[in-house]
Coordinates of C-alpha atoms and ligand atoms in Angstrom, one line a residue:
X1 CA -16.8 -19.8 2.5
X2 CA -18.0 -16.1 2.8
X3 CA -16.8 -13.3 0.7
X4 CA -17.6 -9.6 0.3
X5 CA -18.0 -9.5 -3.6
X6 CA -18.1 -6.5 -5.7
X7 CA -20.5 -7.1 -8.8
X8 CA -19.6 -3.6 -10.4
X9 CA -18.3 -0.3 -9.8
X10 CA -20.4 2.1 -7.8
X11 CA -22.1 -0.9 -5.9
X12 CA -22.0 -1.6 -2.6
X13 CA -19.5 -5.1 -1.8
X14 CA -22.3 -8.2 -1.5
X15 CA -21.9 -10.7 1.2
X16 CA -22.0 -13.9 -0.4
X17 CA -21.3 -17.5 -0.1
X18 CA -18.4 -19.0 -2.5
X19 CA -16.9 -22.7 -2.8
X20 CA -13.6 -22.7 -1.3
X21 CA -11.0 -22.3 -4.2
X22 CA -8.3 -25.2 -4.8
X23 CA -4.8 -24.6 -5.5
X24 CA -3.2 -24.6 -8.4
X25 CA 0.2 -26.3 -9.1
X26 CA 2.0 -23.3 -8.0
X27 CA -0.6 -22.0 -5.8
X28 CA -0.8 -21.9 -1.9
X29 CA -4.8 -22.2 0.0
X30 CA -4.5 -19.2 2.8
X31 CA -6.9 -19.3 6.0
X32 CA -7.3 -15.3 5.7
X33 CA -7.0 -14.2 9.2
X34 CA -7.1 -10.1 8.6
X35 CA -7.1 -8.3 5.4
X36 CA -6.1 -4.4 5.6
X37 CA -8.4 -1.9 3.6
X38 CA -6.4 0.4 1.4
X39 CA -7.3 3.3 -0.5
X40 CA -6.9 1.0 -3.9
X41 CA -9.7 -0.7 -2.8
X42 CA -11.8 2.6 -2.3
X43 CA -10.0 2.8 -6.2
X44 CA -11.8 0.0 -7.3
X45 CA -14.8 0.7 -5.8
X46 CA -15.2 4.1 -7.4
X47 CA -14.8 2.9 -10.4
X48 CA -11.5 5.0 -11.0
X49 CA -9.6 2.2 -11.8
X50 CA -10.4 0.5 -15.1
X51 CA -9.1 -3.1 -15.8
X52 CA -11.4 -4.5 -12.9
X53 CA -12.1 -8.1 -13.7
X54 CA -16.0 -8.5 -12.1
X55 CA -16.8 -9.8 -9.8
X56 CA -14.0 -9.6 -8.0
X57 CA -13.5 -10.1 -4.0
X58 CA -11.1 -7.0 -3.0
X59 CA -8.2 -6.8 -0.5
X60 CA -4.5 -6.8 -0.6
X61 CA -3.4 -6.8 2.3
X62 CA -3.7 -10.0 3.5
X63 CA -2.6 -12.3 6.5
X64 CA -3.4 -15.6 6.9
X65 CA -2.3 -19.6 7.6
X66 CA -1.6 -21.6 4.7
X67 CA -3.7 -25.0 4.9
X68 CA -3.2 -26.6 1.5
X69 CA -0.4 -26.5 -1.2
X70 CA 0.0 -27.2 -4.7
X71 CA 2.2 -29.6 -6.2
X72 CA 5.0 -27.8 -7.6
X73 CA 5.5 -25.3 -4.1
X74 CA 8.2 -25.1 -2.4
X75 CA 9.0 -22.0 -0.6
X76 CA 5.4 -22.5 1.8
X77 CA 4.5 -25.1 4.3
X78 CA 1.5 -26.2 5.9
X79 CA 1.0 -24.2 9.0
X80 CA 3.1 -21.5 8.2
X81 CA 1.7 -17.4 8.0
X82 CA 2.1 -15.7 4.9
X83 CA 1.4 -12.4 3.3
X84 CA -0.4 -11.9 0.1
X85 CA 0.8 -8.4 -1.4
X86 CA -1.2 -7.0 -4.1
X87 CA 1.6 -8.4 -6.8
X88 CA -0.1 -11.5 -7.5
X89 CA 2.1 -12.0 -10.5
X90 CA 4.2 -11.4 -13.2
X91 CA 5.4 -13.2 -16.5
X92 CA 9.2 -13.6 -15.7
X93 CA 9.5 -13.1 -19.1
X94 CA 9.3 -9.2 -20.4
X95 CA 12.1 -6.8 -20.2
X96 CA 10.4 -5.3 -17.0
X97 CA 10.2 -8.9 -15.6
X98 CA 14.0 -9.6 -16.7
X99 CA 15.3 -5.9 -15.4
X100 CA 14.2 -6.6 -11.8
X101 CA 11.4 -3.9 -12.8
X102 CA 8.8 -6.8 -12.4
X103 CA 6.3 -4.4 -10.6
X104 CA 6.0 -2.9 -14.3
X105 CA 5.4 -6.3 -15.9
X106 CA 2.5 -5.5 -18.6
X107 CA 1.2 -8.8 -17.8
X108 CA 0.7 -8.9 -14.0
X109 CA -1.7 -10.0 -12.2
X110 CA -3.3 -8.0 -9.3
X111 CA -4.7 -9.3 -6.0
X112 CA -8.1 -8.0 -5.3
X113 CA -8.2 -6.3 -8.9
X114 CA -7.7 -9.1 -11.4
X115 CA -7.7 -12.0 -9.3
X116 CA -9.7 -12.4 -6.0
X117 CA -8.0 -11.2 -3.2
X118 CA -8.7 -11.4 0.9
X119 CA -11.9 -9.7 2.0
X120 CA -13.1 -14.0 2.5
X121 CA -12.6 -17.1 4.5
X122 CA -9.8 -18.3 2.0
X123 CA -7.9 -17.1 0.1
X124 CA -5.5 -18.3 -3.3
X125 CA -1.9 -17.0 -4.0
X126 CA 0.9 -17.8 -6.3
X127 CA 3.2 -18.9 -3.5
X128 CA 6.3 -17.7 -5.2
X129 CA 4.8 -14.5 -4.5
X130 CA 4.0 -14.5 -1.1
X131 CA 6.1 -13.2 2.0
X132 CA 6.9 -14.5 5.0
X133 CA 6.1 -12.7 8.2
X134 CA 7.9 -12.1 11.6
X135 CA 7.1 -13.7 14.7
X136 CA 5.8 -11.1 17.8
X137 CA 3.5 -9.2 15.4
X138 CA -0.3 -9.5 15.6
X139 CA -1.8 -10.8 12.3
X140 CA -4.1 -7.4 11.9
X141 CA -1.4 -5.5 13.1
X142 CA 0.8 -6.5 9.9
X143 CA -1.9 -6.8 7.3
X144 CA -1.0 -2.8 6.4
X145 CA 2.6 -3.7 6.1
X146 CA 1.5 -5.6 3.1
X147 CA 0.5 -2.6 0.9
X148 CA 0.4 0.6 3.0
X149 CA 4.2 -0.5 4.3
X150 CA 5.7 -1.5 1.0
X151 CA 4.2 1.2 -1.4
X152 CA 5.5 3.5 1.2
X153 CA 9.2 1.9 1.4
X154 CA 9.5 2.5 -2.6
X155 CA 8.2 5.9 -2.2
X156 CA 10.9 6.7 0.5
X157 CA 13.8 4.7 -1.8
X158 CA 12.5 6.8 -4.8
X159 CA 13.4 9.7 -2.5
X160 CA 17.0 9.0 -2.5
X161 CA 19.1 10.3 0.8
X162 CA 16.6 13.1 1.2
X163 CA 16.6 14.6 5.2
X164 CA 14.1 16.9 5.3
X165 CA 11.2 15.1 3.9
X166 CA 7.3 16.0 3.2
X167 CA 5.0 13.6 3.4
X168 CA 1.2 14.9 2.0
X169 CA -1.6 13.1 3.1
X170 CA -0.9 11.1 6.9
X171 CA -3.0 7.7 6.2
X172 CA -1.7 4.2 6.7
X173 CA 1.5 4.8 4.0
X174 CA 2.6 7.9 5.8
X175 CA 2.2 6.4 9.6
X176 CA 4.6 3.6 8.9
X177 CA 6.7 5.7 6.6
X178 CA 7.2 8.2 8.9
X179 CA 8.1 5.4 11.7
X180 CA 10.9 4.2 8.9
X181 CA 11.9 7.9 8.1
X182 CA 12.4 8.4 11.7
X183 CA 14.3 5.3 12.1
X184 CA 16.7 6.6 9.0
X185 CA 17.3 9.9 11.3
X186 CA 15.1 12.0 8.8
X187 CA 13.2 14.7 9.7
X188 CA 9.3 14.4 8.5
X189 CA 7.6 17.1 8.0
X190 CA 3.7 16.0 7.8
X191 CA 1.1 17.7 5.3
X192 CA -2.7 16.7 6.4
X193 CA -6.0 17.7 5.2
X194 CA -6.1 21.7 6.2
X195 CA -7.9 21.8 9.5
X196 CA -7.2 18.2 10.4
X197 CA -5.9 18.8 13.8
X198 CA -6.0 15.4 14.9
X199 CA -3.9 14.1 12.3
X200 CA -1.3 16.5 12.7
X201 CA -1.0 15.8 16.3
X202 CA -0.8 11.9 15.5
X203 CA 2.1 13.0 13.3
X204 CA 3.9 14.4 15.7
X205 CA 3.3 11.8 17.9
X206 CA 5.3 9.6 15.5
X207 CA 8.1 11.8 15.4
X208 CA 7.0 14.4 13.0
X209 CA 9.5 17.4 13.2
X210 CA 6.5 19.7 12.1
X211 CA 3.1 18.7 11.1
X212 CA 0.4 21.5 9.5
X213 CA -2.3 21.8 6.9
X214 CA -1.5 21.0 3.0
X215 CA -2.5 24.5 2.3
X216 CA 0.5 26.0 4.6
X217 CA 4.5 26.6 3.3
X218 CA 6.6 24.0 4.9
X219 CA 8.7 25.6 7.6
X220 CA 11.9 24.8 5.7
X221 CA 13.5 23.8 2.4
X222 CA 12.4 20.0 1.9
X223 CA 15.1 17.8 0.7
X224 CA 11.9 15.6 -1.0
X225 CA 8.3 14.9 -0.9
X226 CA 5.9 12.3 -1.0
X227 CA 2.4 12.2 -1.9
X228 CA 0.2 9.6 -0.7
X229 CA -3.3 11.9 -1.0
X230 CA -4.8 11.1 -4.2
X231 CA -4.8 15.1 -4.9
X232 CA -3.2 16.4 -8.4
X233 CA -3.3 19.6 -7.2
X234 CA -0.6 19.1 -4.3
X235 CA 2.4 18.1 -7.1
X236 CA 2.8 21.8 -7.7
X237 CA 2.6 22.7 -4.2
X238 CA 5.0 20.3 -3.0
X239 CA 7.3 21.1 -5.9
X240 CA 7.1 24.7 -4.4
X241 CA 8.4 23.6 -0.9
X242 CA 11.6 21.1 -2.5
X243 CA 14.6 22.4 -2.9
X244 CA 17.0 22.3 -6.0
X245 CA 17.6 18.8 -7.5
X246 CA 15.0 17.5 -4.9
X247 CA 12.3 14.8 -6.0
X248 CA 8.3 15.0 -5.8
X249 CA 6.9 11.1 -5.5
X250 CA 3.7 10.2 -6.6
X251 CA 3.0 6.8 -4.3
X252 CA -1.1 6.9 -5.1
X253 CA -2.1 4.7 -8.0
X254 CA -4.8 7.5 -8.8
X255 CA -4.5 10.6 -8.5
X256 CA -7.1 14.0 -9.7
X257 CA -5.1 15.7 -12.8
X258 CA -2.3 17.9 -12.2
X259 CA -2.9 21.5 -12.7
X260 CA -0.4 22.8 -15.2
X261 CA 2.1 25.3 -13.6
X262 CA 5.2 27.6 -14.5
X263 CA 8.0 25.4 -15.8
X264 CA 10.4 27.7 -13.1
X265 CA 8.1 25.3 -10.4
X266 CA 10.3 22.3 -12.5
X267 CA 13.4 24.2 -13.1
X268 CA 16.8 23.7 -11.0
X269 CA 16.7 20.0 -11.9
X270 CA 13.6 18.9 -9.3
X271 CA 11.5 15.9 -10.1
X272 CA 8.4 14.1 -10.6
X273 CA 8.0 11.1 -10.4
X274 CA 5.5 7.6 -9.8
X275 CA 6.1 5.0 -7.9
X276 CA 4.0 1.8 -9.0
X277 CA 3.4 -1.4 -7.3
X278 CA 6.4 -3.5 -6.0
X279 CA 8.9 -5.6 -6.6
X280 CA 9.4 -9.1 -4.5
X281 CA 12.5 -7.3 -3.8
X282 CA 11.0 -4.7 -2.1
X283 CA 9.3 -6.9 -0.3
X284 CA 11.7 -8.7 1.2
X285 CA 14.0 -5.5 2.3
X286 CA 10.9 -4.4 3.4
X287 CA 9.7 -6.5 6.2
X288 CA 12.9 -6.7 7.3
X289 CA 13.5 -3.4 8.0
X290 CA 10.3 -3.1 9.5
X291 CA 11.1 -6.1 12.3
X292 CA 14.2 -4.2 13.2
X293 CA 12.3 -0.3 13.8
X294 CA 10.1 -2.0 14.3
X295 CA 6.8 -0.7 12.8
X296 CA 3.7 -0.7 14.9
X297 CA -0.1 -0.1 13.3
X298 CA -2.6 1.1 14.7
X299 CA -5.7 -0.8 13.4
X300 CA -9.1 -0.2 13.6
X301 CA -10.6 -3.5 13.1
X302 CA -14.0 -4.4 11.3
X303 CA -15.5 -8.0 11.2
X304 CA -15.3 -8.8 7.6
X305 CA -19.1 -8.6 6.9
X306 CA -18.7 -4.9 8.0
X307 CA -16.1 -4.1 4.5
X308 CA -18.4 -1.1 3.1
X309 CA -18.3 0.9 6.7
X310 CA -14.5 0.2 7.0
X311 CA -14.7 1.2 3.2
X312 CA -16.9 4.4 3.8
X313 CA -14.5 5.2 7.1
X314 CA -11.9 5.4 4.5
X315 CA -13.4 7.8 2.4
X316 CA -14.7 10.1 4.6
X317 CA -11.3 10.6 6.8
X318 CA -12.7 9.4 9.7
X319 CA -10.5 6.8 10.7
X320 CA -8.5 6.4 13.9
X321 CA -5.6 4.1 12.5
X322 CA -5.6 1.9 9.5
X323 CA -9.0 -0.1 8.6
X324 CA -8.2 -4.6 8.9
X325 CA -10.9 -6.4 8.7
X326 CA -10.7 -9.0 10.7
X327 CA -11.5 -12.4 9.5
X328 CA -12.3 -15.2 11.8
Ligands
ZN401 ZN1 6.7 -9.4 -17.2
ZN402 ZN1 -2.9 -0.9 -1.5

């Protein structure tokens, strides 16, 4: 099969030829049919992630048909589209695993980080940790569900009841967020690169009750924020533009540091906090909810020997939608 492999950090992704793996016991085979490009990837990449096992194929975000099972599976047939989330697995055992906190498992594996993920032909997943998908939804079309989507869902549940909501930085996250937020009857307010008049019309577009640079006062008291730019230096400002006992949510798995700042920014019982990975859980209430707002992507699609300009799109903020590869 083909791959895009990445032999190190700071390398560009190698197109390469790979046996097709086997399945394990528990293990599905996947026919990848699109794999979303999320800014983890770019993550990896970079090298601002350590804990990389090399060489590793990226991608998280993937859709495809299952064509062979293991021995011991039960929840996956033959035939059937699945979703491989970037929670490849945990060890059931740990008191994260046995809290329903199994997205903090010390001993998870991660797709596309630790264990090869879905920029290939094929593709291997625990199947236990796989999700089925809806019927009526285009395989590209719900490969950013799969990360952008879920991430985003725990980020807005971290929020709480929050009406008046800031979301900073309007990538893939925020555009199906903001689609959920909207479905909630919440009002978004939408934070973008300064100058990035595009985006802010797009947010709008989806609803947005206000859209403007990140460098500009929100109109009105948030009830929450959440950050999905990988910018420390927005946790203050947000924090400036929630009100009293509202909540600042770090959805990035990397962020620049965080300037310090006067502890009266803190005071009146506001909050900061992370939100990382995802539950199974969160998974399932998830897609759910997205079939019934229901979420549409907009993708801009890549053949998948094309990764490093989809990758490089991502990075310089020039995309028009969310970055799928698509795999055929
Ligand atoms: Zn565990
Ligand atoms: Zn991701």
């Amino acid at each position: 099969m083909h791959a895009m492999v990445l032999d190190a950090a700071r390398t560009p992704l190698r197109w390469s030829s790979l046996d097709v793996p086997a399945p394990a016991k528990t293990q599905v085979l996947v026919r990848v049919q699109a794999c979303g490009v999320c800014r983890t990837d770019l993550h990896v990449v970079d090298g601002d992630l350590t804990g990389t096992r090399f060489p590793i194929v990226p991608g998280h975000e993937v859709v495809g048909v299952v064509v062979k099972t293991g021995a011991d599976v039960e929840n996956a047939r033959i035939g059937e589209r699945v979703g491989i989330p970037w929670l490849a697995r945990t060890c059931g055992r740990c008191r994260y695993c046995t809290s329903g906190r199994e997205n903090l498992c010390d001993a998870a594996l991660f797709t596309g980080y630790t264990v090869n993920g879905g920029y290939a032909q094929y593709a291997i997943a625990d199947a236990r940790y796989c999700f089925q998908l809806p019927e009526g939804f285009a395989s590209d079309e719900l490969a950013p569900w799969l990360c952008a989507g879920l991430i985003g869902y725990r980020a807005l549940r971290a929020a709480g009841d929050a009406i008046r909501l800031g979301i900073y930085g309007f990538g893939a996250a925020a555009h199906i967020v903001t689609q959920v937020a909207r479905h909630e009857r919440r009002d978004v307010f939408a934070f973008t690169r300064p100058g990035d008049v595009a985006g802010q019309a797009d947010a709008r577009a989806l609803g947005a009750a206000w859209a403007g640079g990140s460098d500009e006062p929100a109109p009105d008291e948030l009830d929450a924020a959440l950050l999905f730019a990988p910018v420390g230096a927005l946790v203050p400002a947000a924090l400036r533009s929630v009100a009293k006992g509202g909540a600042v949510v770090c959805a990035g798995i990397h962020m620049s540091d965080i300037p310090s700042f006067p502890y009266a920014t803190l005071w009146g019982e506001r909050r900061v906090v992370s939100v990382a990975n995802l539950t199974r859980r969160d998974g399932r209430e998830f897609i759910a909810l997205a079939q019934r707002v229901p979420i549409r992507t907009r993708v801009a699609s890549y053949p998948l020997e094309r990764a490093n300009d989809a990758l490089a799109a991502l990075r310089g903020g020039t995309l028009a939608g969310t970055a799928v590869l698509n795999v055929a």
